[in-house]
Amino acid sequence: MIRRLAAAALSLSALLALTGCGADSAADTAGGQGGVTLTIGDQAKTLQTIVAASDALKGAKYKVKWAEFEGAAPLYQAVQAGAADTAYSADLPALQALSGGVKFKNVAALKNDGHHTAIIVRKDSSVQSVKDLKGKKVVVSSAKGSIAEYLLANVLQQNGLKYSDVQVQYLLPTDAQAAFSSGKVEVWATFGVYQAVGLQQGGRLLVDGADGRISGYGFIGASEKALSSPAKKTALGDFLERLGTALKWTDTHQDAYAAAIERRNGADPAVAKTLASAAYSRLLPITSEVNTKVQGVADLMHGIGVLEPNVDVSKSADTSVLK
């Protein structure tokens, strides 16, 4: 049951070869602006569901194809390979990709309240506070440099612990989900649908990313190749405006959004409702405030050896796409 629920929100494993990833759906819009097609990178059908439920692409004069991935790492690999024009992730996966040399720019910021990222423990765990994590094994999804890893690193620091005080193991979300539900994993740093299902199936919230424990920022990135095409850049600017409107719609129509998650992703009603309430609700231009906040994330992760080399966040943005 656990694996089925989690897999319903996924399309591919991050371990698949690049040639096997990026299962595109049919174009969401008809027509075309000079034959322009944007290949929009997505995770767990998140953006697809938002756009479809809000009818955000109605009247768009370009085509959209969706490239679907289990996590940020394979999505950024697809951007690097030219298999997707855009990426979508929390701040740290974007930083990790930039640090690794992926050729893209952040073109818009996303914002939520941080509740979508958490450290959860089994209900019978002896861990009652972050300080109790000392000496424990913590499973982090999905890979080195995930937003869940930043939450772990930050709350350890806030509670006077070092990152080396815990034993970190990286597992893909579906594998971690199965291990957590069976009791083989006691502590899990995770996010989104996996967090929701984990709490539903035997988990207890230890701490989440609210109240500044994570930045709350995510990014839409665009490949340098896509940005070099005037037609694609124009289409991308229009897409971002429409996505911003769609995100506002999800914030004011959470019941309808939850129903769309349930219908399109196969999530049960309780999980769908949790996901709808935790989604990014705003799309913003990348400002100096955004850069400063995310630079703090970069500096902390660089300091513990996770982000190497470090990233100058202010140089990673193209602010000309979203006016």
XYZ file of C-alpha atoms in Angstrom:
323
model
C 0.000 0.000 0.000
C 2.796 2.414 0.955
C 4.818 1.793 -2.168
C 1.690 2.080 -4.340
C 0.750 5.453 -2.850
C 4.237 6.835 -3.217
C 4.718 5.443 -6.692
C 1.478 7.016 -7.808
C 3.130 10.405 -7.434
C 6.159 9.367 -9.477
C 6.902 8.382 -13.013
C 10.508 7.183 -12.994
C 13.360 6.091 -10.781
C 16.315 8.416 -10.435
C 18.532 5.450 -11.188
C 17.286 5.097 -14.744
C 19.654 6.059 -17.512
C 19.050 9.485 -18.973
C 17.773 7.992 -22.203
C 14.971 6.381 -20.244
C 13.832 9.427 -18.315
C 11.625 12.351 -19.122
C 8.389 10.667 -20.112
C 6.613 13.536 -21.821
C 2.865 13.893 -21.843
C 0.955 15.114 -24.831
C 1.197 18.843 -25.438
C -1.140 20.780 -23.186
C -1.772 23.527 -25.704
C -2.560 23.548 -29.367
C -1.153 25.863 -32.008
C 2.299 27.307 -31.656
C 4.249 30.506 -31.764
C 6.585 29.922 -34.671
C 6.557 26.226 -33.785
C 7.793 26.884 -30.228
C 7.577 23.972 -27.812
C 8.699 24.251 -24.191
C 9.748 21.051 -22.459
C 8.966 21.755 -18.819
C 10.743 19.674 -16.197
C 8.597 18.452 -13.326
C 8.751 16.285 -10.220
C 5.944 13.993 -9.084
C 3.505 15.642 -11.523
C 3.426 18.727 -9.303
C 3.476 21.486 -11.901
C 1.425 19.443 -14.357
C -1.332 19.028 -11.799
C -1.341 22.727 -10.875
C -1.425 23.858 -14.499
C -4.103 21.383 -15.547
C -6.358 21.976 -12.539
C -6.264 25.760 -12.935
C -6.468 25.657 -16.750
C -3.473 27.984 -16.759
C -2.356 27.292 -20.316
C -5.642 28.132 -21.985
C -4.926 30.369 -24.977
C -1.154 29.968 -24.860
C 0.398 30.302 -28.331
C 3.099 27.692 -27.817
C 3.151 24.022 -26.956
C 4.167 22.497 -23.655
C 5.559 19.016 -23.148
C 6.265 17.647 -19.692
C 9.457 15.870 -18.660
C 8.656 13.928 -15.501
C 11.192 12.750 -12.892
C 11.281 11.255 -9.420
C 13.620 13.858 -8.002
C 15.665 16.947 -8.685
C 18.955 15.216 -9.488
C 17.761 13.371 -12.618
C 15.771 16.447 -13.673
C 18.891 18.604 -13.653
C 20.737 15.864 -15.521
C 18.056 16.105 -18.199
C 18.511 19.887 -18.384
C 22.243 19.361 -18.790
C 21.636 16.858 -21.598
C 19.168 19.102 -23.409
C 16.213 16.812 -22.668
C 14.350 19.511 -20.712
C 14.250 23.282 -21.075
C 13.448 23.972 -17.450
C 13.940 22.588 -13.959
C 11.868 22.904 -10.813
C 13.197 22.274 -7.314
C 13.792 23.594 -3.835
C 16.778 25.864 -3.318
C 19.454 23.345 -2.326
C 19.024 20.938 -5.267
C 19.362 23.951 -7.573
C 22.538 24.981 -5.753
C 23.857 21.430 -5.977
C 23.267 21.385 -9.734
C 24.958 24.754 -10.204
C 27.896 23.599 -8.110
C 28.126 20.510 -10.295
C 28.374 22.568 -13.472
C 24.874 22.208 -14.943
C 24.391 25.035 -17.457
C 21.228 26.814 -16.390
C 20.007 29.990 -14.720
C 17.345 30.433 -12.071
C 14.609 32.543 -13.676
C 11.934 32.678 -10.957
C 11.593 31.988 -7.257
C 8.889 29.951 -5.551
C 7.798 30.445 -1.940
C 6.028 28.427 0.711
C 5.976 28.229 4.500
C 8.372 25.295 4.893
C 5.887 22.754 6.223
C 6.478 20.538 3.179
C 9.918 19.384 4.441
C 10.328 17.447 7.678
C 12.197 14.986 9.827
C 9.827 12.253 10.892
C 10.373 9.341 13.252
C 8.542 6.131 13.961
C 5.799 6.575 16.552
C 7.575 4.164 18.889
C 10.959 5.911 18.523
C 12.788 7.119 21.623
C 13.698 10.296 19.715
C 11.651 13.123 21.220
C 13.777 16.117 20.236
C 16.460 17.070 17.742
C 19.112 16.631 20.449
C 18.093 12.972 20.705
C 19.350 12.447 17.143
C 22.962 12.343 18.337
C 24.434 8.997 17.372
C 21.396 8.015 15.326
C 21.218 6.939 11.694
C 19.134 9.389 9.667
C 17.879 8.428 6.227
C 17.809 11.428 3.868
C 15.789 11.487 0.656
C 16.588 11.546 -2.038
C 20.277 12.277 -2.526
C 23.133 14.401 -1.264
C 22.116 18.038 -1.460
C 18.362 17.613 -1.029
C 16.240 20.164 0.812
C 15.624 17.540 3.495
C 19.375 17.385 4.100
C 19.510 21.152 4.604
C 16.733 20.921 7.188
C 18.691 18.230 9.015
C 21.943 20.198 8.931
C 20.282 23.422 10.041
C 18.323 22.016 12.979
C 21.369 20.097 14.200
C 23.342 23.347 14.210
C 20.505 25.199 15.938
C 20.549 22.578 18.688
C 24.294 22.619 19.279
C 25.081 19.444 17.357
C 27.508 18.833 14.514
C 26.557 17.167 11.268
C 28.997 14.409 12.120
C 26.931 13.644 15.236
C 24.490 11.693 13.047
C 25.010 8.919 10.516
C 23.486 9.955 7.204
C 22.253 7.421 4.673
C 20.797 8.513 1.318
C 17.832 6.604 -0.102
C 15.463 7.277 -2.957
C 12.046 8.269 -1.620
C 10.205 5.098 -2.647
C 12.885 2.865 -1.082
C 12.947 4.979 2.077
C 9.138 4.913 2.224
C 9.039 1.140 2.191
C 11.822 0.845 4.787
C 10.213 3.425 7.073
C 6.753 1.856 6.929
C 8.192 -1.577 7.724
C 10.077 -0.241 10.744
C 13.557 -0.707 9.278
C 14.162 3.055 9.334
C 13.618 5.011 12.540
C 14.434 8.568 11.435
C 13.706 9.960 7.983
C 14.351 13.424 6.541
C 11.927 13.819 3.655
C 9.417 16.048 1.896
C 6.117 16.372 0.071
C 4.038 13.299 -0.681
C 6.547 11.027 1.073
C 6.310 13.090 4.252
C 2.510 13.012 4.090
C 2.300 9.257 3.547
C 5.005 8.573 6.149
C 3.047 10.454 8.793
C -0.129 8.697 7.761
C 1.474 5.259 7.974
C 3.178 5.084 11.351
C 5.220 8.271 11.516
C 5.487 11.135 13.991
C 6.649 14.649 13.175
C 9.896 15.586 14.900
C 10.446 18.945 13.214
C 9.515 20.586 9.935
C 10.937 23.435 7.891
C 8.560 26.143 9.132
C 9.655 29.221 11.093
C 12.772 29.708 8.994
C 14.265 26.248 9.480
C 14.432 26.119 5.702
C 14.388 29.162 3.456
C 11.019 28.261 1.953
C 12.346 29.190 -1.478
C 12.404 27.057 -4.570
C 13.408 27.882 -8.116
C 12.314 27.507 -11.688
C 15.491 27.218 -13.726
C 15.996 27.400 -17.474
C 18.788 25.917 -19.526
C 21.237 28.343 -21.058
C 20.360 26.832 -24.441
C 16.668 27.649 -23.984
C 17.482 31.159 -22.785
C 19.604 31.760 -25.884
C 16.517 31.253 -28.088
C 14.476 34.502 -28.235
C 11.297 32.598 -29.088
C 11.681 30.132 -26.230
C 12.621 32.896 -23.822
C 9.468 34.813 -24.733
C 7.345 31.682 -24.345
C 9.005 30.924 -21.004
C 8.201 34.401 -19.734
C 4.540 33.840 -20.613
C 4.582 30.393 -19.001
C 5.963 31.830 -15.759
C 3.236 34.463 -15.634
C 0.619 31.759 -16.107
C 2.258 29.533 -13.495
C 2.203 32.417 -11.019
C -1.532 32.802 -11.572
C -1.986 29.039 -11.206
C -0.144 29.007 -7.884
C -2.418 31.747 -6.557
C -5.347 29.590 -7.668
C -4.091 26.615 -5.631
C -3.850 28.821 -2.551
C -7.478 29.977 -2.844
C -8.942 26.697 -4.162
C -7.280 24.091 -1.949
C -10.206 21.667 -2.070
C -10.246 21.688 -5.878
C -6.462 21.382 -5.944
C -6.554 18.448 -3.519
C -9.152 16.748 -5.713
C -6.857 17.202 -8.719
C -3.931 15.658 -6.820
C -6.124 12.735 -5.823
C -7.376 12.248 -9.381
C -4.088 12.678 -11.266
C -1.603 11.177 -8.790
C -3.658 8.459 -7.152
C -3.110 9.864 -3.657
C -5.784 9.155 -1.071
C -7.877 12.122 0.133
C -5.942 12.737 3.372
C -2.578 12.779 1.605
C -3.929 14.945 -1.206
C -5.289 17.478 1.284
C -1.933 17.648 3.083
C -0.074 18.170 -0.164
C -2.475 20.879 -1.300
C -1.930 22.835 1.903
C 1.861 22.539 1.715
C 2.438 23.557 -1.905
C 4.364 26.551 -3.151
C 1.772 29.307 -3.269
C 3.712 32.166 -4.853
C 5.981 32.703 -7.829
C 8.273 35.709 -7.444
C 11.043 37.525 -9.289
C 14.503 36.724 -7.974
C 15.467 39.685 -5.790
C 18.440 40.528 -3.588
C 16.366 39.348 -0.608
C 15.923 35.925 -2.224
C 19.608 35.732 -3.104
C 20.718 36.663 0.419
C 18.438 34.095 2.057
C 19.514 31.291 -0.267
C 23.180 32.253 0.026
C 22.856 31.372 3.704
C 21.724 27.889 2.674
C 24.689 27.572 0.327
C 27.181 28.726 2.921
C 25.937 26.316 5.598
C 26.022 23.324 3.267
C 29.428 24.320 1.929
C 30.646 24.544 5.506
C 29.753 20.908 6.213
C 31.202 19.673 2.928
C 27.939 18.922 1.134
C 28.127 21.770 -1.404
C 31.540 21.808 -3.058
C 32.434 24.165 -4.614
C 30.221 26.842 -3.119
C 27.831 28.867 -5.286
C 27.497 32.633 -5.655
C 23.699 32.734 -5.684
C 23.450 36.258 -7.061
C 25.324 35.194 -10.198
C 23.059 32.198 -10.823
C 19.949 34.172 -11.809
C 18.589 35.595 -15.048
C 16.137 38.271 -13.945
C 15.179 39.273 -17.497
C 12.625 36.498 -18.026
C 10.107 37.320 -15.310
C 9.487 41.050 -15.227
